[in-house]
PDB file of C-alpha atoms and ligand atoms in Angstrom:
ATOM      1  CA  MET V   1       4.650  36.236 -25.076  1.00 44.00           C
ATOM      2  CA  SER V   2       4.505  33.383 -27.523  1.00 50.00           C
ATOM      3  CA  ASP V   3       8.186  34.022 -28.163  1.00 55.00           C
ATOM      4  CA  LEU V   4       8.940  33.618 -24.490  1.00 49.00           C
ATOM      5  CA  LEU V   5       6.852  30.479 -24.298  1.00 47.00           C
ATOM      6  CA  SER V   6       8.547  28.798 -27.148  1.00 59.00           C
ATOM      7  CA  ARG V   7      11.933  29.820 -25.800  1.00 51.00           C
ATOM      8  CA  ARG V   8      11.062  28.282 -22.477  1.00 50.00           C
ATOM      9  CA  LYS V   9       9.850  25.150 -24.230  1.00 57.00           C
ATOM     10  CA  TRP V  10      13.093  24.890 -26.123  1.00 53.00           C
ATOM     11  CA  MET V  11      15.126  25.447 -22.984  1.00 49.00           C
ATOM     12  CA  THR V  12      13.234  22.729 -21.111  1.00 52.00           C
ATOM     13  CA  ALA V  13      13.649  20.345 -23.994  1.00 53.00           C
ATOM     14  CA  GLY V  14      17.341  21.211 -24.216  1.00 54.00           C
ATOM     15  CA  LEU V  15      17.845  20.795 -20.488  1.00 52.00           C
ATOM     16  CA  SER V  16      16.103  17.434 -20.314  1.00 61.00           C
ATOM     17  CA  ALA V  17      18.062  16.202 -23.333  1.00 65.00           C
ATOM     18  CA  ALA V  18      21.270  17.297 -21.592  1.00 69.00           C
ATOM     19  CA  GLY V  19      20.065  15.590 -18.402  1.00 71.00           C
ATOM     20  CA  LEU V  20      19.397  12.395 -20.293  1.00 76.00           C
ATOM     21  CA  ALA V  21      22.793  12.551 -21.935  1.00 78.00           C
ATOM     22  CA  VAL V  22      24.471  12.960 -18.539  1.00 78.00           C
ATOM     23  CA  ALA V  23      22.429  10.083 -17.100  1.00 77.00           C
ATOM     24  CA  ALA V  24      23.342   7.895 -20.065  1.00 81.00           C
ATOM     25  CA  ARG V  25      27.020   8.740 -19.699  1.00 81.00           C
ATOM     26  CA  LEU V  26      26.914   7.948 -15.965  1.00 80.00           C
ATOM     27  CA  ALA V  27      25.059   4.685 -16.545  1.00 83.00           C
ATOM     28  CA  ASP V  28      27.611   3.756 -19.182  1.00 84.00           C
ATOM     29  CA  ARG V  29      30.517   4.557 -16.858  1.00 81.00           C
ATOM     30  CA  TYR V  30      29.055   2.264 -14.200  1.00 82.00           C
ATOM     31  CA  GLY V  31      28.555  -0.483 -16.778  1.00 86.00           C
ATOM     32  CA  LEU V  32      24.762  -0.435 -16.691  1.00 88.00           C
ATOM     33  CA  ILE V  33      24.129  -0.365 -20.425  1.00 92.00           C
ATOM     34  CA  PRO V  34      24.271  -3.650 -22.367  1.00 94.00           C
ATOM     35  CA  PRO V  35      25.736  -3.843 -25.892  1.00 95.00           C
ATOM     36  CA  ASP V  36      22.267  -4.546 -27.340  1.00 94.00           C
ATOM     37  CA  TRP V  37      20.779  -1.342 -25.882  1.00 92.00           C
ATOM     38  CA  GLY V  38      19.573  -0.055 -29.278  1.00 89.00           C
ATOM     39  CA  GLY V  39      16.600  -1.192 -31.330  1.00 84.00           C
ATOM     40  CA  VAL V  40      13.008  -1.957 -30.392  1.00 84.00           C
ATOM     41  CA  TRP V  41      13.706  -4.030 -27.285  1.00 87.00           C
ATOM     42  CA  GLY V  42      16.760  -1.983 -26.276  1.00 91.00           C
ATOM     43  CA  PRO V  43      15.121  -0.026 -23.431  1.00 90.00           C
ATOM     44  CA  GLY V  44      13.796  -3.288 -21.935  1.00 91.00           C
ATOM     45  CA  GLU V  45      17.212  -4.945 -22.224  1.00 93.00           C
ATOM     46  CA  THR V  46      18.840  -1.953 -20.555  1.00 92.00           C
ATOM     47  CA  LEU V  47      16.318  -1.939 -17.709  1.00 91.00           C
ATOM     48  CA  THR V  48      16.705  -5.679 -17.059  1.00 92.00           C
ATOM     49  CA  TYR V  49      20.477  -5.521 -17.112  1.00 94.00           C
ATOM     50  CA  ALA V  50      20.757  -2.344 -15.025  1.00 90.00           C
ATOM     51  CA  CYS V  51      18.319  -3.734 -12.420  1.00 90.00           C
ATOM     52  CA  GLN V  52      20.167  -7.054 -12.164  1.00 91.00           C
ATOM     53  CA  ARG V  53      23.476  -5.258 -11.796  1.00 89.00           C
ATOM     54  CA  ALA V  54      22.066  -2.873  -9.193  1.00 85.00           C
ATOM     55  CA  LEU V  55      20.161  -5.489  -7.162  1.00 88.00           C
ATOM     56  CA  VAL V  56      22.086  -8.744  -7.396  1.00 88.00           C
ATOM     57  CA  GLY V  57      25.423  -8.853  -5.601  1.00 85.00           C
ATOM     58  CA  GLN V  58      28.588  -9.160  -7.621  1.00 84.00           C
ATOM     59  CA  HIS V  59      29.439 -12.446  -5.947  1.00 87.00           C
ATOM     60  CA  ALA V  60      25.942 -13.973  -5.890  1.00 92.00           C
ATOM     61  CA  MET V  61      26.261 -17.652  -6.721  1.00 96.00           C
ATOM     62  CA  ALA V  62      24.240 -19.882  -8.999  1.00 97.00           C
ATOM     63  CA  ARG V  63      22.768 -22.828  -7.098  1.00 97.00           C
ATOM     64  CA  GLU V  64      25.008 -25.879  -6.794  1.00 98.00           C
ATOM     65  CA  PHE V  65      23.686 -29.451  -6.537  1.00 98.00           C
ATOM     66  CA  ASN V  66      24.754 -32.841  -5.133  1.00 98.00           C
ATOM     67  CA  ARG V  67      26.157 -35.680  -7.226  1.00 97.00           C
ATOM     68  CA  SER V  68      22.866 -37.567  -6.768  1.00 98.00           C
ATOM     69  CA  GLN V  69      21.030 -34.740  -8.536  1.00 98.00           C
ATOM     70  CA  ILE V  70      23.029 -34.998 -11.763  1.00 98.00           C
ATOM     71  CA  SER V  71      20.598 -35.509 -14.671  1.00 98.00           C
ATOM     72  CA  LYS V  72      20.558 -38.820 -16.502  1.00 97.00           C
ATOM     73  CA  VAL V  73      19.769 -37.102 -19.777  1.00 97.00           C
ATOM     74  CA  ALA V  74      21.540 -33.993 -21.035  1.00 97.00           C
ATOM     75  CA  PRO V  75      20.067 -32.634 -24.277  1.00 97.00           C
ATOM     76  CA  VAL V  76      22.387 -31.128 -26.861  1.00 97.00           C
ATOM     77  CA  SER V  77      21.819 -27.769 -28.489  1.00 97.00           C
ATOM     78  CA  GLY V  78      24.287 -26.900 -31.229  1.00 97.00           C
ATOM     79  CA  LYS V  79      25.986 -29.889 -32.860  1.00 98.00           C
ATOM     80  CA  PRO V  80      29.786 -29.980 -33.285  1.00 98.00           C
ATOM     81  CA  PRO V  81      30.899 -28.138 -36.426  1.00 98.00           C
ATOM     82  CA  LYS V  82      31.445 -30.310 -39.504  1.00 97.00           C
ATOM     83  CA  THR V  83      34.001 -27.883 -40.893  1.00 97.00           C
ATOM     84  CA  ASP V  84      37.527 -29.026 -41.798  1.00 98.00           C
ATOM     85  CA  PRO V  85      39.442 -27.032 -39.184  1.00 98.00           C
ATOM     86  CA  TYR V  86      37.339 -28.443 -36.352  1.00 98.00           C
ATOM     87  CA  GLN V  87      37.220 -32.009 -37.677  1.00 98.00           C
ATOM     88  CA  HIS V  88      40.990 -31.929 -38.176  1.00 98.00           C
ATOM     89  CA  LEU V  89      41.608 -30.820 -34.588  1.00 98.00           C
ATOM     90  CA  LEU V  90      39.158 -33.432 -33.309  1.00 98.00           C
ATOM     91  CA  ALA V  91      40.892 -36.204 -35.274  1.00 98.00           C
ATOM     92  CA  GLY V  92      44.171 -35.159 -33.621  1.00 98.00           C
ATOM     93  CA  LYS V  93      42.533 -35.232 -30.155  1.00 98.00           C
ATOM     94  CA  PHE V  94      42.996 -31.445 -30.020  1.00 98.00           C
ATOM     95  CA  ALA V  95      46.787 -31.777 -29.598  1.00 98.00           C
ATOM     96  CA  ASP V  96      47.226 -28.928 -32.110  1.00 98.00           C
ATOM     97  CA  TRP V  97      44.442 -26.791 -30.680  1.00 98.00           C
ATOM     98  CA  ARG V  98      45.395 -23.563 -28.939  1.00 98.00           C
ATOM     99  CA  LEU V  99      43.237 -21.006 -27.151  1.00 98.00           C
ATOM    100  CA  PRO V 100      44.624 -17.529 -27.883  1.00 98.00           C
ATOM    101  CA  ILE V 101      43.753 -14.843 -25.362  1.00 98.00           C
ATOM    102  CA  ASP V 102      44.372 -11.395 -26.756  1.00 98.00           C
ATOM    103  CA  GLY V 103      43.005  -7.860 -26.812  1.00 98.00           C
ATOM    104  CA  LEU V 104      43.367  -5.597 -23.776  1.00 98.00           C
ATOM    105  CA  VAL V 105      45.820  -7.841 -21.962  1.00 98.00           C
ATOM    106  CA  THR V 106      49.421  -7.173 -21.019  1.00 98.00           C
ATOM    107  CA  ARG V 107      50.709 -10.697 -21.782  1.00 98.00           C
ATOM    108  CA  PRO V 108      48.748 -12.220 -24.699  1.00 98.00           C
ATOM    109  CA  ALA V 109      49.075 -15.993 -24.666  1.00 98.00           C
ATOM    110  CA  ALA V 110      47.804 -19.138 -26.362  1.00 98.00           C
ATOM    111  CA  PHE V 111      47.034 -22.130 -24.141  1.00 98.00           C
ATOM    112  CA  SER V 112      47.070 -25.763 -25.190  1.00 98.00           C
ATOM    113  CA  LEU V 113      44.529 -28.152 -23.675  1.00 98.00           C
ATOM    114  CA  ALA V 114      47.292 -29.742 -21.571  1.00 98.00           C
ATOM    115  CA  GLU V 115      48.328 -26.315 -20.275  1.00 98.00           C
ATOM    116  CA  LEU V 116      44.761 -25.448 -19.305  1.00 98.00           C
ATOM    117  CA  LYS V 117      44.479 -28.776 -17.464  1.00 98.00           C
ATOM    118  CA  ARG V 118      47.634 -28.014 -15.481  1.00 98.00           C
ATOM    119  CA  LEU V 119      46.093 -24.808 -14.094  1.00 98.00           C
ATOM    120  CA  PRO V 120      44.155 -24.956 -10.789  1.00 98.00           C
ATOM    121  CA  ALA V 121      41.024 -26.997 -11.510  1.00 98.00           C
ATOM    122  CA  THR V 122      37.601 -26.391 -10.067  1.00 98.00           C
ATOM    123  CA  THR V 123      34.411 -28.430 -10.224  1.00 98.00           C
ATOM    124  CA  GLN V 124      30.785 -27.340  -9.993  1.00 98.00           C
ATOM    125  CA  ILE V 125      27.465 -29.151 -10.224  1.00 98.00           C
ATOM    126  CA  THR V 126      25.118 -26.611 -11.738  1.00 98.00           C
ATOM    127  CA  GLU V 127      22.012 -26.426 -13.854  1.00 98.00           C
ATOM    128  CA  GLN V 128      22.124 -25.462 -17.489  1.00 97.00           C
ATOM    129  CA  THR V 129      18.894 -23.908 -18.653  1.00 96.00           C
ATOM    130  CA  CYS V 130      18.065 -23.515 -22.321  1.00 96.00           C
ATOM    131  CA  GLU V 131      15.824 -20.693 -23.498  1.00 93.00           C
ATOM    132  CA  GLU V 132      13.788 -23.372 -25.287  1.00 93.00           C
ATOM    133  CA  GLY V 133      12.487 -24.651 -21.967  1.00 93.00           C
ATOM    134  CA  TRP V 134      14.646 -27.605 -20.937  1.00 96.00           C
ATOM    135  CA  SER V 135      17.427 -27.878 -18.407  1.00 97.00           C
ATOM    136  CA  PHE V 136      19.770 -30.398 -16.876  1.00 98.00           C
ATOM    137  CA  VAL V 137      22.144 -30.650 -13.960  1.00 98.00           C
ATOM    138  CA  ALA V 138      25.735 -31.700 -14.677  1.00 98.00           C
ATOM    139  CA  GLU V 139      29.155 -31.593 -13.130  1.00 98.00           C
ATOM    140  CA  TRP V 140      31.645 -29.388 -14.915  1.00 98.00           C
ATOM    141  CA  THR V 141      35.397 -29.246 -14.368  1.00 98.00           C
ATOM    142  CA  GLY V 142      37.720 -26.594 -15.668  1.00 98.00           C
ATOM    143  CA  VAL V 143      39.791 -23.589 -14.812  1.00 98.00           C
ATOM    144  CA  ARG V 144      38.218 -20.341 -13.677  1.00 98.00           C
ATOM    145  CA  LEU V 145      38.164 -17.757 -16.452  1.00 98.00           C
ATOM    146  CA  SER V 146      39.346 -15.278 -13.797  1.00 98.00           C
ATOM    147  CA  HIS V 147      42.475 -17.359 -13.235  1.00 98.00           C
ATOM    148  CA  VAL V 148      43.382 -17.425 -16.917  1.00 98.00           C
ATOM    149  CA  LEU V 149      42.676 -13.701 -17.146  1.00 98.00           C
ATOM    150  CA  SER V 150      45.007 -13.047 -14.219  1.00 98.00           C
ATOM    151  CA  LEU V 151      47.772 -14.883 -16.104  1.00 98.00           C
ATOM    152  CA  VAL V 152      47.421 -12.677 -19.181  1.00 98.00           C
ATOM    153  CA  GLY V 153      46.818  -9.492 -17.170  1.00 97.00           C
ATOM    154  CA  VAL V 154      43.614  -7.628 -17.958  1.00 97.00           C
ATOM    155  CA  GLN V 155      44.013  -3.906 -18.568  1.00 97.00           C
ATOM    156  CA  PRO V 156      41.997  -1.620 -16.266  1.00 94.00           C
ATOM    157  CA  HIS V 157      39.689  -0.138 -18.909  1.00 94.00           C
ATOM    158  CA  SER V 158      38.517  -3.578 -20.107  1.00 96.00           C
ATOM    159  CA  ARG V 159      34.745  -4.068 -20.101  1.00 96.00           C
ATOM    160  CA  TYR V 160      33.954  -7.343 -21.837  1.00 97.00           C
ATOM    161  CA  VAL V 161      35.454 -10.748 -22.364  1.00 98.00           C
ATOM    162  CA  ALA V 162      34.376 -12.101 -25.737  1.00 98.00           C
ATOM    163  CA  ALA V 163      34.671 -15.703 -26.842  1.00 98.00           C
ATOM    164  CA  PHE V 164      34.593 -17.173 -30.341  1.00 98.00           C
ATOM    165  CA  SER V 165      33.779 -20.702 -31.414  1.00 98.00           C
ATOM    166  CA  TYR V 166      34.464 -23.108 -34.283  1.00 98.00           C
ATOM    167  CA  ASP V 167      30.855 -22.886 -35.432  1.00 98.00           C
ATOM    168  CA  ASP V 168      31.281 -19.122 -35.940  1.00 97.00           C
ATOM    169  CA  GLY V 169      29.354 -18.272 -32.804  1.00 97.00           C
ATOM    170  CA  PHE V 170      30.536 -15.565 -30.481  1.00 98.00           C
ATOM    171  CA  ASP V 171      29.396 -14.201 -27.195  1.00 98.00           C
ATOM    172  CA  SER V 172      30.603 -11.947 -24.431  1.00 98.00           C
ATOM    173  CA  VAL V 173      30.163 -11.283 -20.741  1.00 98.00           C
ATOM    174  CA  ASP V 174      30.943  -8.174 -18.741  1.00 97.00           C
ATOM    175  CA  MET V 175      33.932  -8.151 -16.380  1.00 96.00           C
ATOM    176  CA  GLN V 176      31.693  -8.908 -13.408  1.00 95.00           C
ATOM    177  CA  ASP V 177      30.621 -12.234 -14.904  1.00 97.00           C
ATOM    178  CA  ALA V 178      34.043 -12.899 -16.450  1.00 98.00           C
ATOM    179  CA  LEU V 179      35.661 -12.657 -13.005  1.00 97.00           C
ATOM    180  CA  HIS V 180      32.856 -14.514 -11.198  1.00 97.00           C
ATOM    181  CA  ALA V 181      34.024 -17.600  -9.279  1.00 97.00           C
ATOM    182  CA  GLN V 182      31.638 -19.926 -11.159  1.00 98.00           C
ATOM    183  CA  THR V 183      32.567 -18.766 -14.658  1.00 98.00           C
ATOM    184  CA  LEU V 184      34.771 -21.515 -16.073  1.00 98.00           C
ATOM    185  CA  ILE V 185      36.649 -22.606 -19.113  1.00 99.00           C
ATOM    186  CA  ALA V 186      35.401 -26.187 -18.797  1.00 99.00           C
ATOM    187  CA  TYR V 187      37.140 -29.237 -20.280  1.00 98.00           C
ATOM    188  CA  ALA V 188      35.311 -32.058 -18.482  1.00 98.00           C
ATOM    189  CA  MET V 189      31.689 -32.997 -17.866  1.00 98.00           C
ATOM    190  CA  ASN V 190      30.479 -35.527 -15.301  1.00 98.00           C
ATOM    191  CA  GLY V 191      34.066 -36.623 -14.671  1.00 98.00           C
ATOM    192  CA  ARG V 192      34.856 -37.335 -18.321  1.00 98.00           C
ATOM    193  CA  GLU V 193      36.662 -35.381 -20.983  1.00 97.00           C
ATOM    194  CA  LEU V 194      34.241 -33.007 -22.702  1.00 98.00           C
ATOM    195  CA  SER V 195      32.791 -34.760 -25.765  1.00 98.00           C
ATOM    196  CA  PRO V 196      32.255 -32.898 -29.061  1.00 98.00           C
ATOM    197  CA  ASP V 197      28.484 -32.681 -28.471  1.00 98.00           C
ATOM    198  CA  TYR V 198      29.001 -30.786 -25.241  1.00 98.00           C
ATOM    199  CA  GLY V 199      31.634 -28.413 -26.585  1.00 98.00           C
ATOM    200  CA  ALA V 200      35.063 -30.075 -26.951  1.00 98.00           C
ATOM    201  CA  PRO V 201      37.792 -29.188 -26.472  1.00 98.00           C
ATOM    202  CA  VAL V 202      36.596 -26.486 -24.064  1.00 98.00           C
ATOM    203  CA  ARG V 203      33.483 -24.430 -23.495  1.00 99.00           C
ATOM    204  CA  LEU V 204      32.490 -21.546 -21.304  1.00 98.00           C
ATOM    205  CA  LYS V 205      30.336 -22.237 -18.277  1.00 98.00           C
ATOM    206  CA  VAL V 206      28.379 -19.180 -17.193  1.00 98.00           C
ATOM    207  CA  PRO V 207      25.882 -20.697 -14.733  1.00 97.00           C
ATOM    208  CA  ARG V 208      24.382 -17.363 -13.695  1.00 95.00           C
ATOM    209  CA  GLN V 209      23.017 -16.946 -17.210  1.00 97.00           C
ATOM    210  CA  LEU V 210      20.925 -19.015 -19.646  1.00 97.00           C
ATOM    211  CA  GLY V 211      22.590 -21.934 -21.436  1.00 97.00           C
ATOM    212  CA  TYR V 212      23.287 -20.040 -24.612  1.00 97.00           C
ATOM    213  CA  LYS V 213      25.934 -17.925 -22.863  1.00 98.00           C
ATOM    214  CA  SER V 214      27.940 -21.122 -22.235  1.00 98.00           C
ATOM    215  CA  LEU V 215      29.629 -21.052 -25.631  1.00 98.00           C
ATOM    216  CA  LYS V 216      30.976 -24.392 -26.888  1.00 98.00           C
ATOM    217  CA  PHE V 217      33.957 -25.326 -29.137  1.00 98.00           C
ATOM    218  CA  LEU V 218      36.044 -22.305 -28.160  1.00 98.00           C
ATOM    219  CA  SER V 219      38.581 -21.003 -30.658  1.00 98.00           C
ATOM    220  CA  ARG V 220      39.669 -17.677 -29.150  1.00 98.00           C
ATOM    221  CA  ILE V 221      39.065 -15.273 -26.298  1.00 98.00           C
ATOM    222  CA  THR V 222      39.561 -11.544 -26.463  1.00 98.00           C
ATOM    223  CA  VAL V 223      39.342  -8.811 -23.840  1.00 98.00           C
ATOM    224  CA  THR V 224      37.859  -5.534 -25.037  1.00 98.00           C
ATOM    225  CA  ASP V 225      36.279  -2.257 -23.978  1.00 96.00           C
ATOM    226  CA  THR V 226      33.682  -2.310 -26.764  1.00 96.00           C
ATOM    227  CA  MET V 227      31.692  -4.893 -28.688  1.00 96.00           C
ATOM    228  CA  LYS V 228      31.025  -2.456 -31.528  1.00 95.00           C
ATOM    229  CA  ASN V 229      33.461  -4.016 -33.982  1.00 95.00           C
ATOM    230  CA  ILE V 230      32.471  -7.628 -33.373  1.00 97.00           C
ATOM    231  CA  GLY V 231      29.665  -9.106 -35.473  1.00 96.00           C
ATOM    232  CA  LYS V 232      26.763  -6.671 -35.612  1.00 96.00           C
ATOM    233  CA  GLY V 233      27.998  -4.936 -32.479  1.00 96.00           C
ATOM    234  CA  LEU V 234      25.319  -6.381 -30.185  1.00 96.00           C
ATOM    235  CA  GLY V 235      27.762  -8.248 -27.935  1.00 97.00           C
ATOM    236  CA  SER V 236      26.796 -11.744 -29.051  1.00 97.00           C
ATOM    237  CA  TRP V 237      25.374 -13.736 -31.937  1.00 96.00           C
ATOM    238  CA  GLN V 238      22.238 -14.337 -29.803  1.00 95.00           C
ATOM    239  CA  PRO V 239      20.787 -10.783 -30.034  1.00 94.00           C
ATOM    240  CA  GLU V 240      21.349 -11.027 -33.788  1.00 94.00           C
ATOM    241  CA  GLY V 241      18.691 -13.764 -33.667  1.00 91.00           C
ATOM    242  CA  GLY V 242      16.379 -11.932 -31.274  1.00 91.00           C
ATOM    243  CA  TYR V 243      17.582 -13.055 -27.842  1.00 94.00           C
ATOM    244  CA  SER V 244      19.060 -10.869 -25.106  1.00 95.00           C
ATOM    245  CA  TRP V 245      22.772 -10.289 -24.700  1.00 96.00           C
ATOM    246  CA  TYR V 246      22.262 -10.418 -20.955  1.00 96.00           C
ATOM    247  CA  ALA V 247      20.505 -13.639 -19.957  1.00 96.00           C
ATOM    248  CA  GLY V 248      20.818 -13.598 -16.166  1.00 93.00           C
ATOM    249  CA  ILE V 249      18.749 -16.107 -14.197  1.00 87.00           C
TER     250      ILE V 249
HETATM  251  N1  LIG M   1      29.359 -22.726 -30.100  1.00 52.38           N
HETATM  252  C1  LIG M   1      28.104 -22.943 -29.661  1.00 52.38           C
HETATM  253  N2  LIG M   1      27.870 -22.856 -28.349  1.00 52.38           N
HETATM  254  C2  LIG M   1      26.628 -23.061 -27.870  1.00 52.38           C
HETATM  255  C3  LIG M   1      25.548 -23.344 -28.739  1.00 52.38           C
HETATM  256  C4  LIG M   1      25.827 -23.453 -30.127  1.00 52.38           C
HETATM  257  O1  LIG M   1      24.951 -23.719 -30.960  1.00 52.38           O
HETATM  258  N3  LIG M   1      27.121 -23.243 -30.541  1.00 52.38           N
HETATM  259  N4  LIG M   1      24.273 -23.520 -28.209  1.00 52.38           N
HETATM  260  C5  LIG M   1      24.019 -22.857 -26.943  1.00 52.38           C
HETATM  261  C6  LIG M   1      22.743 -23.199 -26.336  1.00 52.38           C
HETATM  262  S1  LIG M   1      21.370 -22.486 -27.012  1.00 52.38           S
HETATM  263  C7  LIG M   1      22.655 -23.957 -25.213  1.00 52.38           C
HETATM  264  S2  LIG M   1      21.194 -24.150 -24.399  1.00 52.38           S
HETATM  265  C8  LIG M   1      23.836 -24.687 -24.707  1.00 52.38           C
HETATM  266  C9  LIG M   1      23.549 -26.158 -24.789  1.00 52.38           C
HETATM  267  O2  LIG M   1      24.613 -26.876 -24.278  1.00 52.38           O
HETATM  268  P1  LIG M   1      24.587 -28.460 -24.377  1.00 52.38           P
HETATM  269  O3  LIG M   1      24.531 -28.825 -25.831  1.00 52.38           O
HETATM  270  O4  LIG M   1      25.822 -28.895 -23.679  1.00 52.38           O
HETATM  271  O5  LIG M   1      23.344 -28.921 -23.672  1.00 52.38           O
HETATM  272  O6  LIG M   1      25.013 -24.416 -25.438  1.00 52.38           O
HETATM  273  C10 LIG M   1      25.136 -23.121 -25.926  1.00 52.38           C
HETATM  274  N5  LIG M   1      26.433 -22.973 -26.537  1.00 52.38           N
HETATM  275 MO1  LIG M   2      19.757 -22.904 -25.564  1.00 52.38          MO
END
């Protein structure tokens, strides 16, 4: 009797573990598990991300504003790097800067600032919200990340687009946000060339997420199907400091 009971217990445990494994594999296939799914807050991160992805439409837009609503003050978070490579490029007005786009692409390329500016430009007036509690509205001009990705040809099994910066930061977004119409590689702010404080020569604009996803001072972009080998494998330098990889608002 007790034998039977324990066998049944084991079978139930085994079955539910198998069920969980299947569920996890399915969730992963449908891109519902964020790179920072492990650790203490992992289950919460996964729930938030999966719910957002399930409930909010793929093409849902961040709010756009009028010119008259542009903020007079725009705080800076993350000063331009003082390192030689960056200062050298800045001194040369970024003429020698290139943005390599590599990884799971069929035609890897490296774009100069002039080349990026020759691509179809788009402008948005959106709000940037910092996790520290401030925000501002500004006009951003750049090329859609989706356009640049179409030029290099993203391979079908790609899952993330990761960006790196001159201050050693890195971040990533899933393909849904990478291909979103408001996700830009921005090179101008409020009608003027992007200044170093705001991310020169180019920064990401990801207006559907908190400000920290809008990485400044870009040095490289890579397309990948896993974030495991980048940094601590959490998808971004932000979760390494305790914030969420997914910061949808
Ligand atoms: N490379 C890099 N990008 C960055 C940061 C940074 O420190 N380094 N700070 C982030 C944070 S926390 C915010 S809120 C915004 C701030 O952008 P701003 O300085 O243009 O206001 O940039 C984000 N991008
Ligand atoms: Mo921030």
